[in-house]
Every structure is written in structure tokens, then in C-alpha cells.
Coordinates of C-alpha atoms in Angstrom, one line a residue:
X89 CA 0.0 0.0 0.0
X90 CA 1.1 4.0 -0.8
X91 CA 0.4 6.8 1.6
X92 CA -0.3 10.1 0.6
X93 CA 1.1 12.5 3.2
X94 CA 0.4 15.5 1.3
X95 CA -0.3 17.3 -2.2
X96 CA 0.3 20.4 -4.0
X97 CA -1.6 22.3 -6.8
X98 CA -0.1 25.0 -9.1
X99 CA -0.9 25.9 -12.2
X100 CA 0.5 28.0 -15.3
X101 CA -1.1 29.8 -18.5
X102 CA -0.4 28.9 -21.9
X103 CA -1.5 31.7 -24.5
X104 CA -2.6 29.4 -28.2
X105 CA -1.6 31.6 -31.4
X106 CA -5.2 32.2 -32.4
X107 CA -8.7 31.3 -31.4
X108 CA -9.0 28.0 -31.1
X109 CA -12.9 26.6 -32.6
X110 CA -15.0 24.0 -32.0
X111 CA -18.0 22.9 -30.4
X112 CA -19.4 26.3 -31.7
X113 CA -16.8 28.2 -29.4
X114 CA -13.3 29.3 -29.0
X115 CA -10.7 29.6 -26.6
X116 CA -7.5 31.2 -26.7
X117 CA -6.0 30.1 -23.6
X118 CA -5.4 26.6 -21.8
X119 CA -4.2 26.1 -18.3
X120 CA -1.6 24.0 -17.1
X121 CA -2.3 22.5 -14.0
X122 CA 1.0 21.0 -11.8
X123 CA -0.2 18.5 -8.7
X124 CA 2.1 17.0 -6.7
X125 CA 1.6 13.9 -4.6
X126 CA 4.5 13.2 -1.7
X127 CA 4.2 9.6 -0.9
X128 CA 6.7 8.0 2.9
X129 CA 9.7 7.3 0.6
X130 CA 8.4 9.0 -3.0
X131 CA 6.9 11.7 -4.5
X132 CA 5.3 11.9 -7.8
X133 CA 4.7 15.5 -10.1
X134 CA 1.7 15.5 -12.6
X135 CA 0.4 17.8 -15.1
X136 CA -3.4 18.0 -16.5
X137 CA -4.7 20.6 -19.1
X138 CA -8.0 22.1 -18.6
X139 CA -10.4 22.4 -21.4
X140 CA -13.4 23.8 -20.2
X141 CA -15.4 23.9 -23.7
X142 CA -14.7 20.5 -24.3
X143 CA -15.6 19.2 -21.4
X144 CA -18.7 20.6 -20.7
X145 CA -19.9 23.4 -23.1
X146 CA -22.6 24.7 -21.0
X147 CA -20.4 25.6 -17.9
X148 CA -18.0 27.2 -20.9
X149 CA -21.4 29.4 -22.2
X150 CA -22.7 30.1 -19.0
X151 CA -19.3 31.9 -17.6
X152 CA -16.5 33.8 -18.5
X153 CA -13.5 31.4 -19.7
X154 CA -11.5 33.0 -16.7
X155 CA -14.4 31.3 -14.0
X156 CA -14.8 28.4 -16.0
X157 CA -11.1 27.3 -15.5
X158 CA -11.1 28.7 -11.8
X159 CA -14.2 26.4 -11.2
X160 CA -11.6 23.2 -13.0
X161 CA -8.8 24.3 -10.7
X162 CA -11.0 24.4 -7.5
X163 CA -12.2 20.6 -8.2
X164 CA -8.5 19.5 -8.7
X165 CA -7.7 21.4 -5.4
X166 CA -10.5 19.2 -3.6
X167 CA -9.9 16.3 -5.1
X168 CA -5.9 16.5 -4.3
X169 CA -7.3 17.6 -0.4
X170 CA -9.0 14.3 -0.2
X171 CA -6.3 11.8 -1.2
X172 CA -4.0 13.5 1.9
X173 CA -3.8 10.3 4.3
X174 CA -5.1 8.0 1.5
X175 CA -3.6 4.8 1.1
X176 CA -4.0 2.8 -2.1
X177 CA -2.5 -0.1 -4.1
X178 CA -3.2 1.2 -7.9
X179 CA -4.0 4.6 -8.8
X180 CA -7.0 3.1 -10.7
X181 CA -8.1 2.7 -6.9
X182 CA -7.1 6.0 -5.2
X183 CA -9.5 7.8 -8.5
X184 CA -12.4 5.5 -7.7
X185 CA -12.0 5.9 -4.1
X186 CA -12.6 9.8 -4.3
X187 CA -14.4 10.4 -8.0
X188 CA -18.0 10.5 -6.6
X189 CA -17.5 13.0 -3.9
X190 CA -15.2 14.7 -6.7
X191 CA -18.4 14.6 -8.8
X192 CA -20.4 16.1 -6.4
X193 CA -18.0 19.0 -6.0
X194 CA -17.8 20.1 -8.6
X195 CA -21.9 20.6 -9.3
X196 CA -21.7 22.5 -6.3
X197 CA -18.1 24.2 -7.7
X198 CA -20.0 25.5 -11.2
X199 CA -23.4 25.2 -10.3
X200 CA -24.4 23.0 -12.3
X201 CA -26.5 19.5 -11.4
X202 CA -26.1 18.2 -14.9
X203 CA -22.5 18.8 -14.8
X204 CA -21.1 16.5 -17.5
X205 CA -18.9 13.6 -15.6
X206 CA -15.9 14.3 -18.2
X207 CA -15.6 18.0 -16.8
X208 CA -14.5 16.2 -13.4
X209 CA -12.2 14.0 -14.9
X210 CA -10.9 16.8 -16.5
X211 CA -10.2 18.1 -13.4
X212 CA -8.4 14.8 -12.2
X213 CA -5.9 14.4 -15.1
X214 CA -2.9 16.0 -13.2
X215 CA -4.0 14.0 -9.8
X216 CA -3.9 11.1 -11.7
X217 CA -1.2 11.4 -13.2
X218 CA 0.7 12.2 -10.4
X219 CA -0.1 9.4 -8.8
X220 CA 0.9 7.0 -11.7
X221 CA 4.3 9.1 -11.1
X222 CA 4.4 7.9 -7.8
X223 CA 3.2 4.4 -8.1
X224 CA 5.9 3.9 -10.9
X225 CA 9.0 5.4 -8.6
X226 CA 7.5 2.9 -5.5
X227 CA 7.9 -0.2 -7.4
X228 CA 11.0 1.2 -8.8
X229 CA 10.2 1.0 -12.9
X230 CA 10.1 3.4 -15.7
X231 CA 8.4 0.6 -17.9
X232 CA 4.5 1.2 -17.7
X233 CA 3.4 -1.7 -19.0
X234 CA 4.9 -3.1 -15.9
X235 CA 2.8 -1.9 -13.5
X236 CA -0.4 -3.1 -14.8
X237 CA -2.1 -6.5 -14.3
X238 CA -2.4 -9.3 -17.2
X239 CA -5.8 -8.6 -18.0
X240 CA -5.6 -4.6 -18.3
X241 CA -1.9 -5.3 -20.3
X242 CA -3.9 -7.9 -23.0
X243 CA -4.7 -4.5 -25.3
X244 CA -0.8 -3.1 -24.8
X245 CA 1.4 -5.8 -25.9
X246 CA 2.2 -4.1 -29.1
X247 CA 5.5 -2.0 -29.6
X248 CA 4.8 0.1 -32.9
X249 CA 8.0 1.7 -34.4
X250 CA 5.8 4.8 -35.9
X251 CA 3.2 6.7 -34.8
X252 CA 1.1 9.0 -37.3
X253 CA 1.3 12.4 -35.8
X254 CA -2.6 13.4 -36.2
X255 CA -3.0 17.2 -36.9
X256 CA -6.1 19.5 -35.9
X257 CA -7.8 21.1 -38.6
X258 CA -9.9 23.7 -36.7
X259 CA -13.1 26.4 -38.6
X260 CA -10.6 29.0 -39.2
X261 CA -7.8 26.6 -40.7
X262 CA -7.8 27.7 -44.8
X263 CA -7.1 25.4 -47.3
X264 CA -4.2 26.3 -47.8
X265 CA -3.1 25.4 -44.4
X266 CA -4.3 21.9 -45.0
X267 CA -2.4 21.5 -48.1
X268 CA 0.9 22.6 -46.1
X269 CA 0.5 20.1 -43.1
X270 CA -0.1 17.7 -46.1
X271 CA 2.8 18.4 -48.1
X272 CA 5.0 18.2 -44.8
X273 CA 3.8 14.4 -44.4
X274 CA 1.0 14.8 -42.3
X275 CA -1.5 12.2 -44.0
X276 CA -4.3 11.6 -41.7
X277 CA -6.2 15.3 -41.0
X278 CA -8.8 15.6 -38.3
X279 CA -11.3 18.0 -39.1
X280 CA -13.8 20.1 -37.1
X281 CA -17.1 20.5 -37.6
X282 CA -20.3 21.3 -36.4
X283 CA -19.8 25.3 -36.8
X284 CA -21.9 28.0 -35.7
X285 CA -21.0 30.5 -38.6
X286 CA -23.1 33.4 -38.2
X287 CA -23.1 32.9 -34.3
X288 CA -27.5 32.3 -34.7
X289 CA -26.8 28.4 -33.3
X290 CA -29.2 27.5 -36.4
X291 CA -28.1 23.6 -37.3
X292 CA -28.8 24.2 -40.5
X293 CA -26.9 26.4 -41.5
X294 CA -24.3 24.6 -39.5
X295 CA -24.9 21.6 -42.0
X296 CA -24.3 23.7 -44.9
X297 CA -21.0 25.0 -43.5
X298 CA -19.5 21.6 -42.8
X299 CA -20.7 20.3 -46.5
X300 CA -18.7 23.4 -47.9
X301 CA -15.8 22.3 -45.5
X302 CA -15.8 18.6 -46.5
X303 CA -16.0 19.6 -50.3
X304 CA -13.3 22.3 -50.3
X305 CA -10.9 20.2 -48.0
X306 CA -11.7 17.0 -50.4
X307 CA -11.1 18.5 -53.7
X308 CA -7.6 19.9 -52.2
X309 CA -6.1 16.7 -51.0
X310 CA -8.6 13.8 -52.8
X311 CA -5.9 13.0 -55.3
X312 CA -2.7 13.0 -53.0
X313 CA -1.3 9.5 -52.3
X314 CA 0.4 8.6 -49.0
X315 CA 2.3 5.0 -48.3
X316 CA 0.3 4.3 -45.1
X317 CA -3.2 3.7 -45.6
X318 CA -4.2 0.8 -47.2
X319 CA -6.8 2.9 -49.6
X320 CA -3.3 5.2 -50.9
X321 CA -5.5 8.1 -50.1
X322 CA -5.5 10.9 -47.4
X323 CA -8.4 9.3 -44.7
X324 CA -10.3 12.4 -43.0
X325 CA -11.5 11.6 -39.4
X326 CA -14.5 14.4 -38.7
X327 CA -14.8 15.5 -34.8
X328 CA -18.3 17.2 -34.6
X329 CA -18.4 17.5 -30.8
X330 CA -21.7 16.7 -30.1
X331 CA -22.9 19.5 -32.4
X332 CA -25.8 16.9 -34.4
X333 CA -29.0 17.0 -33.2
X334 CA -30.3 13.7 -34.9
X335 CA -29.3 10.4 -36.7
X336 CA -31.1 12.0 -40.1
X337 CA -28.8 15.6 -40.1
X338 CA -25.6 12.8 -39.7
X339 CA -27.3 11.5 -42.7
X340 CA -27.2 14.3 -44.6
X341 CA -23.8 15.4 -44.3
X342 CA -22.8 11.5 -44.9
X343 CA -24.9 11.5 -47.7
X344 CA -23.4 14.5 -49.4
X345 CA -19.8 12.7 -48.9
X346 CA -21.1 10.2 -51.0
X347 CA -22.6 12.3 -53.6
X348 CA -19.0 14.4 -54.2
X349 CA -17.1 11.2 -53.8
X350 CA -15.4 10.9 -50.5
X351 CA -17.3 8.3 -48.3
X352 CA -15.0 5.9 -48.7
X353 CA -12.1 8.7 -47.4
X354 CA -13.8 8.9 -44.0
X355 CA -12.2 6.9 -41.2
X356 CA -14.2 8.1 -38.4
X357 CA -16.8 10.6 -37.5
X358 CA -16.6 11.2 -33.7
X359 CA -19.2 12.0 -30.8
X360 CA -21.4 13.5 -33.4
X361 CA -24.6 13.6 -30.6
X362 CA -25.0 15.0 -27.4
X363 CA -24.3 12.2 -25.2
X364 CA -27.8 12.1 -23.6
X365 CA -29.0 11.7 -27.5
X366 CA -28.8 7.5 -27.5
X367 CA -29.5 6.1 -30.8
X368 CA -28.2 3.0 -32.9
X369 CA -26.2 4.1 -35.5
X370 CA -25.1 0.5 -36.6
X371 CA -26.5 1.4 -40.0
X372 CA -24.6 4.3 -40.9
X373 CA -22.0 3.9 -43.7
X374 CA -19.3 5.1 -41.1
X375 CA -17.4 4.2 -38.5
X376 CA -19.0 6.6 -35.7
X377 CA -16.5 7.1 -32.8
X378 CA -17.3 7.8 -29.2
X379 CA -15.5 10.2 -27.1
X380 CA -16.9 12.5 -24.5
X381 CA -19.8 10.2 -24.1
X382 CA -17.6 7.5 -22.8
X383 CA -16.6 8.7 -19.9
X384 CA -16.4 5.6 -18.3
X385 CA -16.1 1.8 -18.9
X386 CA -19.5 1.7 -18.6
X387 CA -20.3 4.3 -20.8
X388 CA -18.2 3.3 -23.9
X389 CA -19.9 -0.5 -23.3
X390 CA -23.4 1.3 -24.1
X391 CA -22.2 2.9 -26.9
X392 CA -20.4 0.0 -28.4
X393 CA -23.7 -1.6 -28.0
X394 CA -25.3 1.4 -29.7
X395 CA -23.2 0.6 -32.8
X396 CA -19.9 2.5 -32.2
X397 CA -17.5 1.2 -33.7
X398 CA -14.6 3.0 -32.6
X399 CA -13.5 4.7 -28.9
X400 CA -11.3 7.5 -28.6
X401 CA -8.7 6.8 -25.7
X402 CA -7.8 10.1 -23.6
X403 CA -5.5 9.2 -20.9
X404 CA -4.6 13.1 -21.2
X405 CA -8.5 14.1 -20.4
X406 CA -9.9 11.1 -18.8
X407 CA -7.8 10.1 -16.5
X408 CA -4.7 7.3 -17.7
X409 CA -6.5 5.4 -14.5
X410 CA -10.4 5.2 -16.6
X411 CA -8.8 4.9 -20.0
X412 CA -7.0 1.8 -19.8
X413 CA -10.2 0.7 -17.6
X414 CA -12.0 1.9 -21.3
X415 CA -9.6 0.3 -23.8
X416 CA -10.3 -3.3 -21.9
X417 CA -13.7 -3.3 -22.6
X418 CA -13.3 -2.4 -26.3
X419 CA -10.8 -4.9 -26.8
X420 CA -12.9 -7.7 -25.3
X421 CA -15.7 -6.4 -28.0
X422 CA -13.1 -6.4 -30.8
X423 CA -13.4 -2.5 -31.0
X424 CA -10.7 -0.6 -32.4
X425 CA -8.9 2.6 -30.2
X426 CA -7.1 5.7 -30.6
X427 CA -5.6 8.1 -28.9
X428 CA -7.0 11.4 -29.2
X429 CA -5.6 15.0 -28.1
X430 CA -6.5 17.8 -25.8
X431 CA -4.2 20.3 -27.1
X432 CA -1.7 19.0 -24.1
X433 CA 1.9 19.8 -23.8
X434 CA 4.9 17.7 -25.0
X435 CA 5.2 16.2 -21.3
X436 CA 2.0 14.9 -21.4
X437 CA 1.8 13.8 -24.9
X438 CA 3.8 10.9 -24.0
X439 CA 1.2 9.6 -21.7
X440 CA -1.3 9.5 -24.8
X441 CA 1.8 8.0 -26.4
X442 CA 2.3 5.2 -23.8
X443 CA -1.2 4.0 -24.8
X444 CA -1.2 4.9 -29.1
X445 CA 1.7 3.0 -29.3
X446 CA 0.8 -0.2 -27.7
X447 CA -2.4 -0.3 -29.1
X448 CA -3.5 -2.6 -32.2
X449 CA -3.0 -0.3 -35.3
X450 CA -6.3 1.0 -37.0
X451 CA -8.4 -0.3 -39.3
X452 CA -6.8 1.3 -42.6
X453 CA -3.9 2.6 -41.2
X454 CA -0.3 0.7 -41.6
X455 CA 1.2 2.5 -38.6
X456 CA 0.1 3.7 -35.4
X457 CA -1.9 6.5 -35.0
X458 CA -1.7 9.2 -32.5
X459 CA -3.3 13.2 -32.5
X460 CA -0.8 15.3 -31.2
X461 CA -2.0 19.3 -32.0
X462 CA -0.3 21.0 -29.5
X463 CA 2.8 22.9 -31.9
X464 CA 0.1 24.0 -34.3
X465 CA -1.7 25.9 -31.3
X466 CA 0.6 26.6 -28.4
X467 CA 2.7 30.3 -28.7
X468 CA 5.4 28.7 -26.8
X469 CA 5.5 25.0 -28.0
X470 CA 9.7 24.8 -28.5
X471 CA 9.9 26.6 -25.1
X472 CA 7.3 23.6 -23.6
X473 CA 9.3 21.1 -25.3
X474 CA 12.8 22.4 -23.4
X475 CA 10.4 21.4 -20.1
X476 CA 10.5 17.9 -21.1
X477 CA 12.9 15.4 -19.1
X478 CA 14.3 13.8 -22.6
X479 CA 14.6 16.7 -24.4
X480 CA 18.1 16.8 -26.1
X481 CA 18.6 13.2 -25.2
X482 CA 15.8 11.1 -27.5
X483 CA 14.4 12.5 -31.0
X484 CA 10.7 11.0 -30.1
X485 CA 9.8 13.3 -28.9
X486 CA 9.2 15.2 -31.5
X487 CA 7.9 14.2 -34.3
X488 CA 8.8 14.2 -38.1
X489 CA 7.3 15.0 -41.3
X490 CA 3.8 13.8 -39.1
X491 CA 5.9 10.8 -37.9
X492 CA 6.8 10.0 -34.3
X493 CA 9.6 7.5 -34.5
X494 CA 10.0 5.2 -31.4
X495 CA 12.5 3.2 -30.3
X496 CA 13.3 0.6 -27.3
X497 CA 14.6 3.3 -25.2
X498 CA 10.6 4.9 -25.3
X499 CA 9.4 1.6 -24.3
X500 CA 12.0 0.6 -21.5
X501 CA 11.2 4.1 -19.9
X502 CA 8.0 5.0 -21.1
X503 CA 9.3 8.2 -23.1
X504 CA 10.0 9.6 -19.6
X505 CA 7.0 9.9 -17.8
X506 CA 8.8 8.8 -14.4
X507 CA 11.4 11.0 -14.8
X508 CA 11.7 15.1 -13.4
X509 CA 10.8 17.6 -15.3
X510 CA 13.1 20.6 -13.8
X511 CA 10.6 23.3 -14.4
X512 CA 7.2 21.7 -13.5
X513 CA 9.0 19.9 -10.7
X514 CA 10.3 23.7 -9.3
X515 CA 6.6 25.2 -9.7
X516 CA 5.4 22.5 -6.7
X517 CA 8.9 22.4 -4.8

């Protein structure tokens, strides 16, 4: 068993280099948040960043983005208050231990009793991870895979050589933007839709815009080959947010795909609905992704049974702790994963990496697959890369040409996610 004698909470700002859309909304800052967990003999540092529009959009439109993130910082606070004298055996265990009362919270925190489950696990990203920090440096490993049972290391046994380095295509990305991150060898785009244009929230209108975007971003890159997709084509994976009201306007925008030729380009659409709307959608031509929704084993079990047919994995917004819980379940259901981002630093891109590269690759897709967004967003990205523990000592962290190339020295200590980073380390000294 681990004791927790006692935590710490910082955090840091992190200005993004323009607006950032989606769900309707944009941001222009993140926060950084830095929790540290002092165990009898060890002590672990982890980092979590808050995304309060993603999480739950109605606590994002019903304050300023200044409260919003003071609400997310305030949970994290309570929730590191509670695990002071905790003992544990897993961190899996220490996060079950406190989430409901965590829960609870943080409805009281923002107000709001329908508080979406995800905005607390938001909140418990840097706890978590802290305490995987911890629980690593205890049983004296760097290797990840090591400190998990036999039954939640069944889905992790791979070791991919290559990851895909999946960029964000956000509302106010042009065209010509696209066709640059293609040309530098990024071949797999995620694309947002489910726009509010004109601001009027009128879904039609939001229809119309994503058909333009699909046709203009289709007729740019439809004829560009790449050597890792089994098709030889660009695959577009189209993150809506929960912005669809219904099955039939999902239809439509499918539909259209079809009618200019690029149905068959389509890897995923994820979290189209709002996660309350619950409807098969076994019959659509696409693979339809679950993300926000599952924010929990249980949750991504309905939705597999809903017809999903694809879960996106966020150790870096869910909790590493719920997602591996997540990725058992799907594996057991023969459901494919994949890691996607939260616009997170390079520190904590390698816990998304830990998972993504472990993974079974995806359907389509020869290598690995990873979204990783943070250098097209962040003002400082280089200077947040400096803060990582291997930088100057191991070239993946960074990737190349859209490829992440790993070696044994990322799997023997888990790109470095045990080890100090000097800078966050000082902010909880």
C-alpha cells in the first residue's frame, strides 16, 4: 500500500496563437495544471490541461473562460485535499475511491447538477497522473506496461516503431493550411465540424458549412497519395463534438460525402450527438467514434452496444487510470482505439503516447496512430518542449514529417513519464 502524506496544486497559463474553434466556441487560452503527490519514501509531479469547452460546453457558455477554468482548478484542489492520508494499491483505486465526492463537487463548484462527468475527470488528469508518477518510482520502474495487471496489459502488448502524428484542422484553418501540413507528411487530418457560422446556433446552417468544408478540403487533398493507408489516399476523421442533433442531419452530411465522392475517405466521424441523444447508429456507412460520451467503462460498453465502432482513448483528459479501464472493454468487444488530443503539452503527450503506441494499429492505417496538436496551437511550444525530461537526449519526442519515431529506449522508460521535469518539478517544490 502507498500513503499520501500531502499534495500540492499549481498551475501556469499557456496563450494558443489564435482562437482555437469547435463545439461552436473558442478559446485562446489553456491552463496548465501542476499536482504533486508526496508519498513516505516518493513523490510523484503530474500535469493535466484544462479544457473547459470540451468538457462541458454549457459551464463554458454560462461563464467567463476566466471562471470556468477557476471552477476546474478548485475541483483538482479538492480532489488533491482528499487523497491527503489515502492509502491505495493502484491509482485506478485511489481515482475510484474519491471520484464521486469529486463529482459532487464540482456541481456545487460551477453550479451545475447536470454537470457532465468528463468536466470532473478533466479536473483529475494532473492527480492522476501524479499518482501513476508515484506508483511507478515505489515499485522502482520506468516501464508502464509493468505496473499493470495481465488482464488490463492484454490490449498493450504491441510495440509500434511509428506513430502517425494526427493534426487538428480547426473552422478557421484555410485550405491552404491543409495542403501545407499535407505536403510536410502529415496524412491523416482531423477535421472540425459542427460550426456556428453566423453565431445564430441555427443547425442548418451549421450543415451547410460543414458540406462546404468537407468539399473544399476533399477536392484539395482527394488525389494525394500517401504509403500508409491501405486505400493510398489521405483518410479524413471528422470530430463534430456533439454538435448533431439527430441520426437524419448525420445523414445528410454522410450523404453529401457520398454524392462528391469521398465516403470511402472517411475513417471516423466522432461524438457526433449529445451524449444524452442515444441512438443506434449500426446502420450508418461510417465508422462513428465515441469520445466524451464514454466517460467511463461503462459508458463506452453502451455505446459500443449502440453501434460505435470506434472509442477514442484520452488518458490526457480522462484520467490514464479510466482509459486503460475503457480500452479493456473495447478490446474484449473487438473495438478498435485511438488516442486522441486535448491540445496537451509535450510532457504529457507521451502519456497519450504510452497508450497509441501499444495499441492494435487502425483499421486502414499501416502504422500507429496518434493526435498530437499542441505545436500547431501553443505560442510557446519549442519553449514547452525544453520542459520535457528527454529533451536533447531522444528524437521522439518530437515528431517528423507527421511521424513519431520510437524506439526501445521509449518503451524501457516509457518516453519519460517517471522522470523530473526541472521546471514543472520547481513550480510544486
Amino acid at each position: 500500500m502507498i500513503k499520501i502524506k500531502d499534495t500540492k496544486v499549481t498551475y501556469t497559463r499557456e496563450k494558443l496563437k489564435a482562437p482555437f474553434g469547435f463545439k461552436g466556441g473558442y478559446v485562446d487560452e489553456l491552463w496548465t495544471v501542476v499536482v504533486k503527490a508526496e508519498g513516505e519514501t516518493e513523490f510523484g509531479v503530474g500535469l493535466g490541461v484544462q479544457s473547459v469547452l470540451w468538457s462541458d460546453a454549457a459551464v463554458f457558455a454560462a461563464n467567463t473562460p476566466e471562471d470556468g477554468n477557476q471552477f476546474m482548478l478548485e475541483i483538482t484542489k479538492y480532489a488533491a485535499e482528499l487523497l491527503k492520508g489515502v492509502e491505495f494499491e493502484t491509482p485506478m483505486d485511489a481515482i475510484d475511491g474519491i471520484f464521486e465526492r469529486v463529482y459532487e463537487y464540482g456541481k456545487k463548484v460551477t453550479k451545475n447538477p447536470d454537470l457532465r462527468k468528463t468536466f470532473a475527470l478533466n479536473a483529475l488528469v494532473a492527480v492522476d497522473n501524479a499518482l501513476w508518477q508515484l506508483y511507478g518510482r515505489v515499485n522502482k520502474t520506468e516501464d508502464f506496461l509493468s505496473l499493470l495487471s495481465d488482464d488490463y496489459k492484454a490490449p498493450l502488448m504491441n510495440k509500434a516503431e511509428k506513430l502517425c502524428n494526427i493534426p487538428l484542422v480547426t473552422y478557421n484553418m484555410t485550405v491552404e493550411d491543409v495542403l501545407k501540413l499535407v505536403n510536410d507528411g502529415f496524412f491523416f487530418l482531423k477535421i472540425k465540424i459542427g460550426s456556428n457560422p453566423d453565431g445564430s446556433g441555427s443547425l442548418d446552417k451549421m450543415l451547410e458549412w460543414d458540406k462546404q468544408r468537407l468539399f473544399e478540403i476533399h477536392n484539395a487533398v482527394k488525389n494525394i497519395k500517401t504509403e500508409y493507408t491501405d486505400s493510398g489516399y489521405i483518410p479524413y476523421y471528422f470530430d463534430a463534438n456533439g454538435r448533431y442533433d439527430s441520426k437524419e442531419r448525420l445523414k445528410e452530411f454522410i450523404d453529401y460525402a457520398k454524392e462528391i465522392g469521398a465516403l470511402d475517405r472517411i475513417a471516423i466521424i466522432e461524438e457526433p450527438f449529445p451524449e444524452e441523444y442515444k441512438v443506434d447508429v449500426s446502420d450508418l456507412e461510417v465508422r462513428i467514434a465515441a469520445d466524451e460520451s464514454a466517460h467511463s467503462y461503462e459508458d463506452a460498453i453502451e455505446r459500443i452496444e449502440l453501434g460505435y465502432k470506434a472509442i477514442a482513448l484520452k488518458p490526457i483528459a480522462k484520467t490514464m487510470s479510466e482509459s486503460i479501464k475503457i480500452l479493456k472493454e473495447a478490446y474484449k468487444r473487438n473495438i478498435p482505439c485511438f488516442c486522441a488530443d486535448l491540445t496537451v503539452n509535450p510532457v504529457m503527450v507521451e502519456f497519450n503516447k504510452n497508450v497509441a503506441a501499444r495499441i492494435d494499429k487502425f483499421p486502414g492505417i499501416k502504422i500507429g496512430i496518434l493526435e498530437s496538436n499542441g505545436m500547431q496551437n501553443y505560442t510557446n511550444w519549442e519553449k514547452l518542449q525544453s520542459y520535457h525530461p528527454m529533451y536533447g537526449k531522444a528524437d521522439y519526442i518530437k515528431q517528423e514529417h507527421g511521424i513519431f519515431n520510437l524506439n526501445e529506449e521509449f518503451y524501457e522508460i516509457s518516453g519519460g513519464i517517471f522522470r523530473d521535469s526541472e521546471y514543472y518539478n520547481g513550480l510544486v517544490r
